JSON list of C-alpha atoms in Angstrom, two decimals:
[
{"chain": "A", "resi": 1, "resn": "UNK", "atom": "CA", "xyz": [0.33, -0.41, -0.33]},
{"chain": "A", "resi": 2, "resn": "UNK", "atom": "CA", "xyz": [1.95, 3.37, -0.93]},
{"chain": "A", "resi": 3, "resn": "UNK", "atom": "CA", "xyz": [1.96, 5.72, 1.42]},
{"chain": "A", "resi": 4, "resn": "UNK", "atom": "CA", "xyz": [3.06, 9.38, 1.70]},
{"chain": "A", "resi": 5, "resn": "UNK", "atom": "CA", "xyz": [6.79, 10.09, 3.50]},
{"chain": "A", "resi": 6, "resn": "UNK", "atom": "CA", "xyz": [6.67, 12.80, 5.88]},
{"chain": "A", "resi": 7, "resn": "UNK", "atom": "CA", "xyz": [10.00, 13.89, 7.71]},
{"chain": "A", "resi": 8, "resn": "UNK", "atom": "CA", "xyz": [10.44, 14.61, 10.51]},
{"chain": "A", "resi": 9, "resn": "UNK", "atom": "CA", "xyz": [13.20, 16.00, 12.03]},
{"chain": "A", "resi": 10, "resn": "UNK", "atom": "CA", "xyz": [15.43, 15.61, 15.36]},
{"chain": "A", "resi": 11, "resn": "UNK", "atom": "CA", "xyz": [17.51, 18.09, 16.55]},
{"chain": "A", "resi": 12, "resn": "UNK", "atom": "CA", "xyz": [19.14, 16.93, 20.03]},
{"chain": "A", "resi": 13, "resn": "UNK", "atom": "CA", "xyz": [21.86, 18.63, 22.05]},
{"chain": "A", "resi": 14, "resn": "UNK", "atom": "CA", "xyz": [24.71, 16.55, 22.78]},
{"chain": "A", "resi": 15, "resn": "UNK", "atom": "CA", "xyz": [27.70, 18.01, 24.96]},
{"chain": "A", "resi": 16, "resn": "UNK", "atom": "CA", "xyz": [28.64, 21.02, 23.24]},
{"chain": "A", "resi": 17, "resn": "UNK", "atom": "CA", "xyz": [27.32, 20.62, 19.86]},
{"chain": "A", "resi": 18, "resn": "UNK", "atom": "CA", "xyz": [24.38, 19.63, 17.60]},
{"chain": "A", "resi": 19, "resn": "UNK", "atom": "CA", "xyz": [23.01, 16.76, 16.29]},
{"chain": "A", "resi": 20, "resn": "UNK", "atom": "CA", "xyz": [20.92, 16.15, 13.68]},
{"chain": "A", "resi": 21, "resn": "UNK", "atom": "CA", "xyz": [18.24, 13.56, 13.21]},
{"chain": "A", "resi": 22, "resn": "UNK", "atom": "CA", "xyz": [15.84, 12.89, 10.57]},
{"chain": "A", "resi": 23, "resn": "UNK", "atom": "CA", "xyz": [12.78, 9.71, 10.49]},
{"chain": "A", "resi": 24, "resn": "UNK", "atom": "CA", "xyz": [10.79, 8.89, 7.90]},
{"chain": "A", "resi": 25, "resn": "UNK", "atom": "CA", "xyz": [7.11, 8.63, 9.02]},
{"chain": "A", "resi": 26, "resn": "UNK", "atom": "CA", "xyz": [4.70, 6.57, 6.42]},
{"chain": "A", "resi": 27, "resn": "UNK", "atom": "CA", "xyz": [1.04, 8.87, 7.39]},
{"chain": "A", "resi": 28, "resn": "UNK", "atom": "CA", "xyz": [-1.63, 6.20, 6.02]},
{"chain": "A", "resi": 29, "resn": "UNK", "atom": "CA", "xyz": [-3.39, 9.02, 5.03]},
{"chain": "A", "resi": 30, "resn": "UNK", "atom": "CA", "xyz": [-1.47, 10.06, 2.12]},
{"chain": "A", "resi": 31, "resn": "UNK", "atom": "CA", "xyz": [-1.38, 13.56, 0.32]},
{"chain": "A", "resi": 32, "resn": "UNK", "atom": "CA", "xyz": [-4.30, 15.21, 3.21]},
{"chain": "A", "resi": 33, "resn": "UNK", "atom": "CA", "xyz": [-1.26, 14.17, 6.32]},
{"chain": "A", "resi": 34, "resn": "UNK", "atom": "CA", "xyz": [-0.34, 18.07, 7.23]},
{"chain": "A", "resi": 35, "resn": "UNK", "atom": "CA", "xyz": [1.18, 17.98, 10.69]},
{"chain": "A", "resi": 36, "resn": "UNK", "atom": "CA", "xyz": [2.64, 21.68, 12.69]},
{"chain": "A", "resi": 37, "resn": "UNK", "atom": "CA", "xyz": [2.43, 20.91, 16.64]},
{"chain": "A", "resi": 38, "resn": "UNK", "atom": "CA", "xyz": [4.82, 18.99, 18.20]},
{"chain": "A", "resi": 39, "resn": "UNK", "atom": "CA", "xyz": [5.95, 17.65, 21.66]},
{"chain": "A", "resi": 40, "resn": "UNK", "atom": "CA", "xyz": [7.03, 15.67, 24.38]},
{"chain": "A", "resi": 41, "resn": "UNK", "atom": "CA", "xyz": [5.11, 13.67, 26.82]},
{"chain": "A", "resi": 42, "resn": "UNK", "atom": "CA", "xyz": [7.99, 11.77, 28.92]},
{"chain": "A", "resi": 43, "resn": "UNK", "atom": "CA", "xyz": [6.07, 8.52, 29.09]},
{"chain": "A", "resi": 44, "resn": "UNK", "atom": "CA", "xyz": [4.63, 8.72, 25.58]},
{"chain": "A", "resi": 45, "resn": "UNK", "atom": "CA", "xyz": [6.96, 10.22, 23.10]},
{"chain": "A", "resi": 46, "resn": "UNK", "atom": "CA", "xyz": [7.24, 12.01, 20.43]},
{"chain": "A", "resi": 47, "resn": "UNK", "atom": "CA", "xyz": [3.44, 13.62, 19.73]},
{"chain": "A", "resi": 48, "resn": "UNK", "atom": "CA", "xyz": [2.27, 15.14, 17.17]},
{"chain": "A", "resi": 49, "resn": "UNK", "atom": "CA", "xyz": [-1.05, 17.30, 16.11]},
{"chain": "A", "resi": 50, "resn": "UNK", "atom": "CA", "xyz": [-2.01, 16.89, 12.67]},
{"chain": "A", "resi": 51, "resn": "UNK", "atom": "CA", "xyz": [-5.48, 18.70, 10.17]},
{"chain": "A", "resi": 52, "resn": "UNK", "atom": "CA", "xyz": [-6.32, 16.24, 8.28]},
{"chain": "A", "resi": 53, "resn": "UNK", "atom": "CA", "xyz": [-8.24, 13.29, 8.72]},
{"chain": "A", "resi": 54, "resn": "UNK", "atom": "CA", "xyz": [-8.25, 10.02, 11.45]},
{"chain": "A", "resi": 55, "resn": "UNK", "atom": "CA", "xyz": [-10.28, 8.04, 13.53]},
{"chain": "A", "resi": 56, "resn": "UNK", "atom": "CA", "xyz": [-13.70, 9.17, 13.75]},
{"chain": "A", "resi": 57, "resn": "UNK", "atom": "CA", "xyz": [-16.01, 8.05, 17.10]},
{"chain": "A", "resi": 58, "resn": "UNK", "atom": "CA", "xyz": [-19.19, 7.85, 18.06]},
{"chain": "A", "resi": 59, "resn": "UNK", "atom": "CA", "xyz": [-19.26, 10.72, 18.82]},
{"chain": "A", "resi": 60, "resn": "UNK", "atom": "CA", "xyz": [-18.07, 12.61, 16.62]},
{"chain": "A", "resi": 61, "resn": "UNK", "atom": "CA", "xyz": [-14.58, 13.66, 17.61]},
{"chain": "A", "resi": 62, "resn": "UNK", "atom": "CA", "xyz": [-11.12, 12.80, 15.89]},
{"chain": "A", "resi": 63, "resn": "UNK", "atom": "CA", "xyz": [-8.03, 10.94, 16.97]},
{"chain": "A", "resi": 64, "resn": "UNK", "atom": "CA", "xyz": [-5.67, 13.69, 15.74]},
{"chain": "A", "resi": 65, "resn": "UNK", "atom": "CA", "xyz": [-3.08, 13.76, 18.27]},
{"chain": "A", "resi": 66, "resn": "UNK", "atom": "CA", "xyz": [-0.74, 11.43, 17.81]},
{"chain": "A", "resi": 67, "resn": "UNK", "atom": "CA", "xyz": [2.34, 9.51, 19.15]},
{"chain": "A", "resi": 68, "resn": "UNK", "atom": "CA", "xyz": [5.14, 9.09, 16.64]},
{"chain": "A", "resi": 69, "resn": "UNK", "atom": "CA", "xyz": [7.71, 5.84, 17.32]},
{"chain": "A", "resi": 70, "resn": "UNK", "atom": "CA", "xyz": [10.71, 5.51, 16.56]},
{"chain": "A", "resi": 71, "resn": "UNK", "atom": "CA", "xyz": [10.05, 3.69, 12.96]},
{"chain": "A", "resi": 72, "resn": "UNK", "atom": "CA", "xyz": [7.57, 6.59, 12.01]},
{"chain": "A", "resi": 73, "resn": "UNK", "atom": "CA", "xyz": [4.54, 4.35, 13.30]},
{"chain": "A", "resi": 74, "resn": "UNK", "atom": "CA", "xyz": [1.47, 7.50, 14.67]},
{"chain": "A", "resi": 75, "resn": "UNK", "atom": "CA", "xyz": [-0.57, 6.16, 17.00]},
{"chain": "A", "resi": 76, "resn": "UNK", "atom": "CA", "xyz": [-3.41, 7.90, 19.13]},
{"chain": "A", "resi": 77, "resn": "UNK", "atom": "CA", "xyz": [-1.24, 9.71, 22.49]},
{"chain": "A", "resi": 78, "resn": "UNK", "atom": "CA", "xyz": [-4.11, 8.56, 24.52]},
{"chain": "A", "resi": 79, "resn": "UNK", "atom": "CA", "xyz": [-6.49, 5.38, 24.73]},
{"chain": "A", "resi": 80, "resn": "UNK", "atom": "CA", "xyz": [-9.19, 7.13, 26.27]},
{"chain": "A", "resi": 81, "resn": "UNK", "atom": "CA", "xyz": [-11.82, 8.47, 23.57]},
{"chain": "A", "resi": 82, "resn": "UNK", "atom": "CA", "xyz": [-11.22, 12.78, 22.71]},
{"chain": "A", "resi": 83, "resn": "UNK", "atom": "CA", "xyz": [-13.83, 14.53, 23.68]},
{"chain": "A", "resi": 84, "resn": "UNK", "atom": "CA", "xyz": [-16.84, 14.91, 20.71]},
{"chain": "A", "resi": 85, "resn": "UNK", "atom": "CA", "xyz": [-15.38, 18.96, 20.47]},
{"chain": "A", "resi": 86, "resn": "UNK", "atom": "CA", "xyz": [-12.03, 17.55, 19.29]},
{"chain": "A", "resi": 87, "resn": "UNK", "atom": "CA", "xyz": [-11.03, 18.31, 15.81]},
{"chain": "A", "resi": 88, "resn": "UNK", "atom": "CA", "xyz": [-7.80, 19.02, 14.21]},
{"chain": "A", "resi": 89, "resn": "UNK", "atom": "CA", "xyz": [-4.18, 20.38, 15.86]},
{"chain": "A", "resi": 90, "resn": "UNK", "atom": "CA", "xyz": [-1.83, 22.70, 14.87]},
{"chain": "A", "resi": 91, "resn": "UNK", "atom": "CA", "xyz": [-0.53, 24.03, 18.41]},
{"chain": "A", "resi": 92, "resn": "UNK", "atom": "CA", "xyz": [0.60, 21.63, 20.71]},
{"chain": "A", "resi": 93, "resn": "UNK", "atom": "CA", "xyz": [2.44, 22.42, 24.18]},
{"chain": "A", "resi": 94, "resn": "UNK", "atom": "CA", "xyz": [2.90, 19.90, 26.96]},
{"chain": "A", "resi": 95, "resn": "UNK", "atom": "CA", "xyz": [2.57, 21.56, 30.76]},
{"chain": "A", "resi": 96, "resn": "UNK", "atom": "CA", "xyz": [4.57, 18.16, 32.93]},
{"chain": "A", "resi": 97, "resn": "UNK", "atom": "CA", "xyz": [3.91, 20.73, 36.46]},
{"chain": "A", "resi": 98, "resn": "UNK", "atom": "CA", "xyz": [-0.16, 20.66, 35.86]},
{"chain": "A", "resi": 99, "resn": "UNK", "atom": "CA", "xyz": [0.14, 17.61, 33.59]},
{"chain": "A", "resi": 100, "resn": "UNK", "atom": "CA", "xyz": [-1.42, 19.34, 31.05]},
{"chain": "A", "resi": 101, "resn": "UNK", "atom": "CA", "xyz": [-1.49, 18.37, 27.22]},
{"chain": "A", "resi": 102, "resn": "UNK", "atom": "CA", "xyz": [-2.60, 21.58, 25.57]},
{"chain": "A", "resi": 103, "resn": "UNK", "atom": "CA", "xyz": [-3.62, 21.85, 21.90]},
{"chain": "A", "resi": 104, "resn": "UNK", "atom": "CA", "xyz": [-5.23, 24.11, 19.24]},
{"chain": "A", "resi": 105, "resn": "UNK", "atom": "CA", "xyz": [-8.88, 22.74, 18.47]},
{"chain": "A", "resi": 106, "resn": "UNK", "atom": "CA", "xyz": [-10.81, 24.31, 14.57]},
{"chain": "A", "resi": 107, "resn": "UNK", "atom": "CA", "xyz": [-12.92, 22.59, 12.29]},
{"chain": "A", "resi": 108, "resn": "UNK", "atom": "CA", "xyz": [-10.88, 23.09, 9.04]},
{"chain": "A", "resi": 109, "resn": "UNK", "atom": "CA", "xyz": [-8.24, 25.15, 7.93]},
{"chain": "A", "resi": 110, "resn": "UNK", "atom": "CA", "xyz": [-6.24, 27.22, 7.40]},
{"chain": "A", "resi": 111, "resn": "UNK", "atom": "CA", "xyz": [-9.60, 29.07, 8.20]},
{"chain": "A", "resi": 112, "resn": "UNK", "atom": "CA", "xyz": [-11.34, 27.82, 11.29]},
{"chain": "A", "resi": 113, "resn": "UNK", "atom": "CA", "xyz": [-15.73, 27.55, 10.59]},
{"chain": "A", "resi": 114, "resn": "UNK", "atom": "CA", "xyz": [-17.15, 27.81, 13.19]},
{"chain": "A", "resi": 115, "resn": "UNK", "atom": "CA", "xyz": [-15.79, 25.51, 15.56]},
{"chain": "A", "resi": 116, "resn": "UNK", "atom": "CA", "xyz": [-12.69, 26.30, 16.85]},
{"chain": "A", "resi": 117, "resn": "UNK", "atom": "CA", "xyz": [-10.41, 27.25, 20.28]},
{"chain": "A", "resi": 118, "resn": "UNK", "atom": "CA", "xyz": [-8.37, 25.94, 22.83]},
{"chain": "A", "resi": 119, "resn": "UNK", "atom": "CA", "xyz": [-8.10, 22.25, 23.69]},
{"chain": "A", "resi": 120, "resn": "UNK", "atom": "CA", "xyz": [-7.06, 21.19, 27.75]},
{"chain": "A", "resi": 121, "resn": "UNK", "atom": "CA", "xyz": [-6.53, 17.47, 28.71]},
{"chain": "A", "resi": 122, "resn": "UNK", "atom": "CA", "xyz": [-4.53, 15.51, 31.88]},
{"chain": "A", "resi": 123, "resn": "UNK", "atom": "CA", "xyz": [-2.02, 14.29, 30.26]},
{"chain": "A", "resi": 124, "resn": "UNK", "atom": "CA", "xyz": [-2.39, 11.17, 32.50]},
{"chain": "A", "resi": 125, "resn": "UNK", "atom": "CA", "xyz": [-5.31, 10.06, 31.62]},
{"chain": "A", "resi": 126, "resn": "UNK", "atom": "CA", "xyz": [-6.34, 11.73, 28.40]},
{"chain": "A", "resi": 127, "resn": "UNK", "atom": "CA", "xyz": [-9.57, 13.01, 29.64]},
{"chain": "A", "resi": 128, "resn": "UNK", "atom": "CA", "xyz": [-10.80, 16.79, 28.86]},
{"chain": "A", "resi": 129, "resn": "UNK", "atom": "CA", "xyz": [-10.26, 19.73, 31.57]},
{"chain": "A", "resi": 130, "resn": "UNK", "atom": "CA", "xyz": [-11.71, 22.49, 30.09]},
{"chain": "A", "resi": 131, "resn": "UNK", "atom": "CA", "xyz": [-12.72, 24.18, 26.70]},
{"chain": "A", "resi": 132, "resn": "UNK", "atom": "CA", "xyz": [-12.07, 27.45, 25.46]},
{"chain": "A", "resi": 133, "resn": "UNK", "atom": "CA", "xyz": [-14.52, 28.31, 22.62]},
{"chain": "A", "resi": 134, "resn": "UNK", "atom": "CA", "xyz": [-12.62, 30.68, 20.37]},
{"chain": "A", "resi": 135, "resn": "UNK", "atom": "CA", "xyz": [-15.83, 32.06, 19.01]},
{"chain": "A", "resi": 136, "resn": "UNK", "atom": "CA", "xyz": [-16.74, 34.26, 21.00]},
{"chain": "A", "resi": 137, "resn": "UNK", "atom": "CA", "xyz": [-14.58, 36.49, 19.57]},
{"chain": "A", "resi": 138, "resn": "UNK", "atom": "CA", "xyz": [-14.65, 35.46, 15.81]},
{"chain": "A", "resi": 139, "resn": "UNK", "atom": "CA", "xyz": [-16.91, 32.41, 14.16]},
{"chain": "A", "resi": 140, "resn": "UNK", "atom": "CA", "xyz": [-13.91, 32.63, 12.10]},
{"chain": "A", "resi": 141, "resn": "UNK", "atom": "CA", "xyz": [-10.77, 32.87, 14.66]},
{"chain": "A", "resi": 142, "resn": "UNK", "atom": "CA", "xyz": [-7.97, 29.68, 13.95]},
{"chain": "A", "resi": 143, "resn": "UNK", "atom": "CA", "xyz": [-5.31, 29.08, 16.99]},
{"chain": "A", "resi": 144, "resn": "UNK", "atom": "CA", "xyz": [-2.90, 28.28, 15.32]},
{"chain": "A", "resi": 145, "resn": "UNK", "atom": "CA", "xyz": [-0.61, 27.87, 17.70]},
{"chain": "A", "resi": 146, "resn": "UNK", "atom": "CA", "xyz": [0.12, 28.00, 22.08]},
{"chain": "A", "resi": 147, "resn": "UNK", "atom": "CA", "xyz": [2.08, 27.96, 25.16]},
{"chain": "A", "resi": 148, "resn": "UNK", "atom": "CA", "xyz": [2.05, 27.81, 29.20]},
{"chain": "A", "resi": 149, "resn": "UNK", "atom": "CA", "xyz": [3.80, 30.43, 30.97]},
{"chain": "A", "resi": 150, "resn": "UNK", "atom": "CA", "xyz": [5.05, 29.68, 34.85]},
{"chain": "A", "resi": 151, "resn": "UNK", "atom": "CA", "xyz": [1.93, 31.26, 36.03]},
{"chain": "A", "resi": 152, "resn": "UNK", "atom": "CA", "xyz": [0.09, 28.75, 34.76]},
{"chain": "A", "resi": 153, "resn": "UNK", "atom": "CA", "xyz": [-1.76, 31.56, 32.26]},
{"chain": "A", "resi": 154, "resn": "UNK", "atom": "CA", "xyz": [-1.97, 30.02, 28.62]},
{"chain": "A", "resi": 155, "resn": "UNK", "atom": "CA", "xyz": [-1.70, 32.27, 25.73]},
{"chain": "A", "resi": 156, "resn": "UNK", "atom": "CA", "xyz": [-2.96, 31.63, 21.95]},
{"chain": "A", "resi": 157, "resn": "UNK", "atom": "CA", "xyz": [-2.10, 32.96, 18.86]},
{"chain": "A", "resi": 158, "resn": "UNK", "atom": "CA", "xyz": [-5.30, 33.68, 16.02]},
{"chain": "A", "resi": 159, "resn": "UNK", "atom": "CA", "xyz": [-3.51, 33.14, 12.06]},
{"chain": "A", "resi": 160, "resn": "UNK", "atom": "CA", "xyz": [-7.25, 35.36, 10.91]},
{"chain": "A", "resi": 161, "resn": "UNK", "atom": "CA", "xyz": [-7.15, 38.44, 12.99]},
{"chain": "A", "resi": 162, "resn": "UNK", "atom": "CA", "xyz": [-3.94, 38.36, 14.97]},
{"chain": "A", "resi": 163, "resn": "UNK", "atom": "CA", "xyz": [-5.10, 38.37, 17.83]},
{"chain": "A", "resi": 164, "resn": "UNK", "atom": "CA", "xyz": [-2.98, 37.11, 21.55]},
{"chain": "A", "resi": 165, "resn": "UNK", "atom": "CA", "xyz": [-5.58, 35.57, 23.61]},
{"chain": "A", "resi": 166, "resn": "UNK", "atom": "CA", "xyz": [-4.92, 34.83, 27.07]},
{"chain": "A", "resi": 167, "resn": "UNK", "atom": "CA", "xyz": [-6.58, 32.03, 28.66]},
{"chain": "A", "resi": 168, "resn": "UNK", "atom": "CA", "xyz": [-7.63, 30.18, 32.43]},
{"chain": "A", "resi": 169, "resn": "UNK", "atom": "CA", "xyz": [-10.23, 28.55, 31.90]},
{"chain": "A", "resi": 170, "resn": "UNK", "atom": "CA", "xyz": [-13.05, 28.77, 29.58]},
{"chain": "A", "resi": 171, "resn": "UNK", "atom": "CA", "xyz": [-14.83, 31.42, 31.29]},
{"chain": "A", "resi": 172, "resn": "UNK", "atom": "CA", "xyz": [-11.84, 33.18, 32.46]},
{"chain": "A", "resi": 173, "resn": "UNK", "atom": "CA", "xyz": [-10.48, 35.44, 29.15]},
{"chain": "A", "resi": 174, "resn": "UNK", "atom": "CA", "xyz": [-9.18, 38.10, 27.47]},
{"chain": "A", "resi": 175, "resn": "UNK", "atom": "CA", "xyz": [-7.83, 39.51, 24.38]},
{"chain": "A", "resi": 176, "resn": "UNK", "atom": "CA", "xyz": [-4.12, 40.41, 25.34]},
{"chain": "A", "resi": 177, "resn": "UNK", "atom": "CA", "xyz": [-3.36, 42.75, 21.76]},
{"chain": "A", "resi": 178, "resn": "UNK", "atom": "CA", "xyz": [-3.73, 42.15, 18.68]},
{"chain": "A", "resi": 179, "resn": "UNK", "atom": "CA", "xyz": [-0.56, 41.85, 16.00]},
{"chain": "A", "resi": 180, "resn": "UNK", "atom": "CA", "xyz": [-1.36, 44.28, 13.40]},
{"chain": "A", "resi": 181, "resn": "UNK", "atom": "CA", "xyz": [1.00, 43.29, 11.05]},
{"chain": "A", "resi": 182, "resn": "UNK", "atom": "CA", "xyz": [-0.93, 39.86, 10.65]},
{"chain": "A", "resi": 183, "resn": "UNK", "atom": "CA", "xyz": [-2.79, 39.88, 7.29]},
{"chain": "A", "resi": 184, "resn": "UNK", "atom": "CA", "xyz": [-5.16, 36.79, 6.53]},
{"chain": "A", "resi": 185, "resn": "UNK", "atom": "CA", "xyz": [-4.96, 35.74, 2.13]},
{"chain": "A", "resi": 186, "resn": "UNK", "atom": "CA", "xyz": [-5.41, 33.18, 0.14]},
{"chain": "A", "resi": 187, "resn": "UNK", "atom": "CA", "xyz": [-3.56, 31.38, -1.46]},
{"chain": "A", "resi": 188, "resn": "UNK", "atom": "CA", "xyz": [-1.42, 31.78, 2.22]},
{"chain": "A", "resi": 189, "resn": "UNK", "atom": "CA", "xyz": [2.22, 30.94, 0.25]},
{"chain": "A", "resi": 190, "resn": "UNK", "atom": "CA", "xyz": [1.90, 33.79, -2.24]},
{"chain": "A", "resi": 191, "resn": "UNK", "atom": "CA", "xyz": [-0.58, 36.58, -0.28]},
{"chain": "A", "resi": 192, "resn": "UNK", "atom": "CA", "xyz": [-0.61, 36.55, 3.72]},
{"chain": "A", "resi": 193, "resn": "UNK", "atom": "CA", "xyz": [1.41, 37.57, 6.70]},
{"chain": "A", "resi": 194, "resn": "UNK", "atom": "CA", "xyz": [0.66, 35.13, 9.69]},
{"chain": "A", "resi": 195, "resn": "UNK", "atom": "CA", "xyz": [-0.10, 34.91, 13.32]},
{"chain": "A", "resi": 196, "resn": "UNK", "atom": "CA", "xyz": [2.50, 31.62, 14.66]},
{"chain": "A", "resi": 197, "resn": "UNK", "atom": "CA", "xyz": [4.18, 30.49, 16.54]},
{"chain": "A", "resi": 198, "resn": "UNK", "atom": "CA", "xyz": [4.24, 31.76, 20.60]},
{"chain": "A", "resi": 199, "resn": "UNK", "atom": "CA", "xyz": [6.91, 30.65, 23.16]},
{"chain": "A", "resi": 200, "resn": "UNK", "atom": "CA", "xyz": [6.62, 31.90, 26.99]},
{"chain": "A", "resi": 201, "resn": "UNK", "atom": "CA", "xyz": [9.35, 33.96, 27.72]},
{"chain": "A", "resi": 202, "resn": "UNK", "atom": "CA", "xyz": [8.16, 34.82, 31.70]},
{"chain": "A", "resi": 203, "resn": "UNK", "atom": "CA", "xyz": [4.91, 35.56, 33.47]},
{"chain": "A", "resi": 204, "resn": "UNK", "atom": "CA", "xyz": [5.43, 39.31, 31.54]},
{"chain": "A", "resi": 205, "resn": "UNK", "atom": "CA", "xyz": [7.54, 38.10, 28.29]},
{"chain": "A", "resi": 206, "resn": "UNK", "atom": "CA", "xyz": [5.99, 36.37, 24.89]},
{"chain": "A", "resi": 207, "resn": "UNK", "atom": "CA", "xyz": [8.21, 35.67, 22.07]},
{"chain": "A", "resi": 208, "resn": "UNK", "atom": "CA", "xyz": [5.95, 35.55, 18.89]},
{"chain": "A", "resi": 209, "resn": "UNK", "atom": "CA", "xyz": [5.91, 34.45, 15.12]},
{"chain": "A", "resi": 210, "resn": "UNK", "atom": "CA", "xyz": [4.90, 36.04, 12.12]},
{"chain": "A", "resi": 211, "resn": "UNK", "atom": "CA", "xyz": [5.00, 34.13, 9.12]},
{"chain": "A", "resi": 212, "resn": "UNK", "atom": "CA", "xyz": [5.33, 35.32, 5.25]}
]
């Protein structure tokens, strides 16, 4: 059976130098496999999110977070059936201090259509802790990446409007700022300037990437 080869690049720091290792992943989803978020959970290994077809459950959820083993095989990150609102994930963040896997969530890419937000899952059980609904801001708000600060606050980017959102729970959240340089237009590779990756440097500082 033919498969689509997806190249995942692993970088390891060994002493004072970098060691680079690339692993071929044979995807059963063909050319529809689109992965972006990548994280590491000590008890599970390397986990990736994807915006592509996955295993569908009776509650309508899609298993779109997977563990990648050393042979490139993809398996669901947990045996717990995903929450009914789980669809496609781009950004992932592991918060081991609070036993949380945090993931952006949307029903379509590159732009969400009426269903998008941030999903917070318990690593030890796979169960949902809470879900923040991004459509409170806009129907097509599309969370791209996510990070967590030492104080536990979650921050997510939106590449349609350029919003940076601070999230504490499903009901406690606020828009921190809006990146004025953000410009969403199709095709993305020639017309767009998108608010993309985000990393928490400290409780008072965020590093945000703009993709052009």
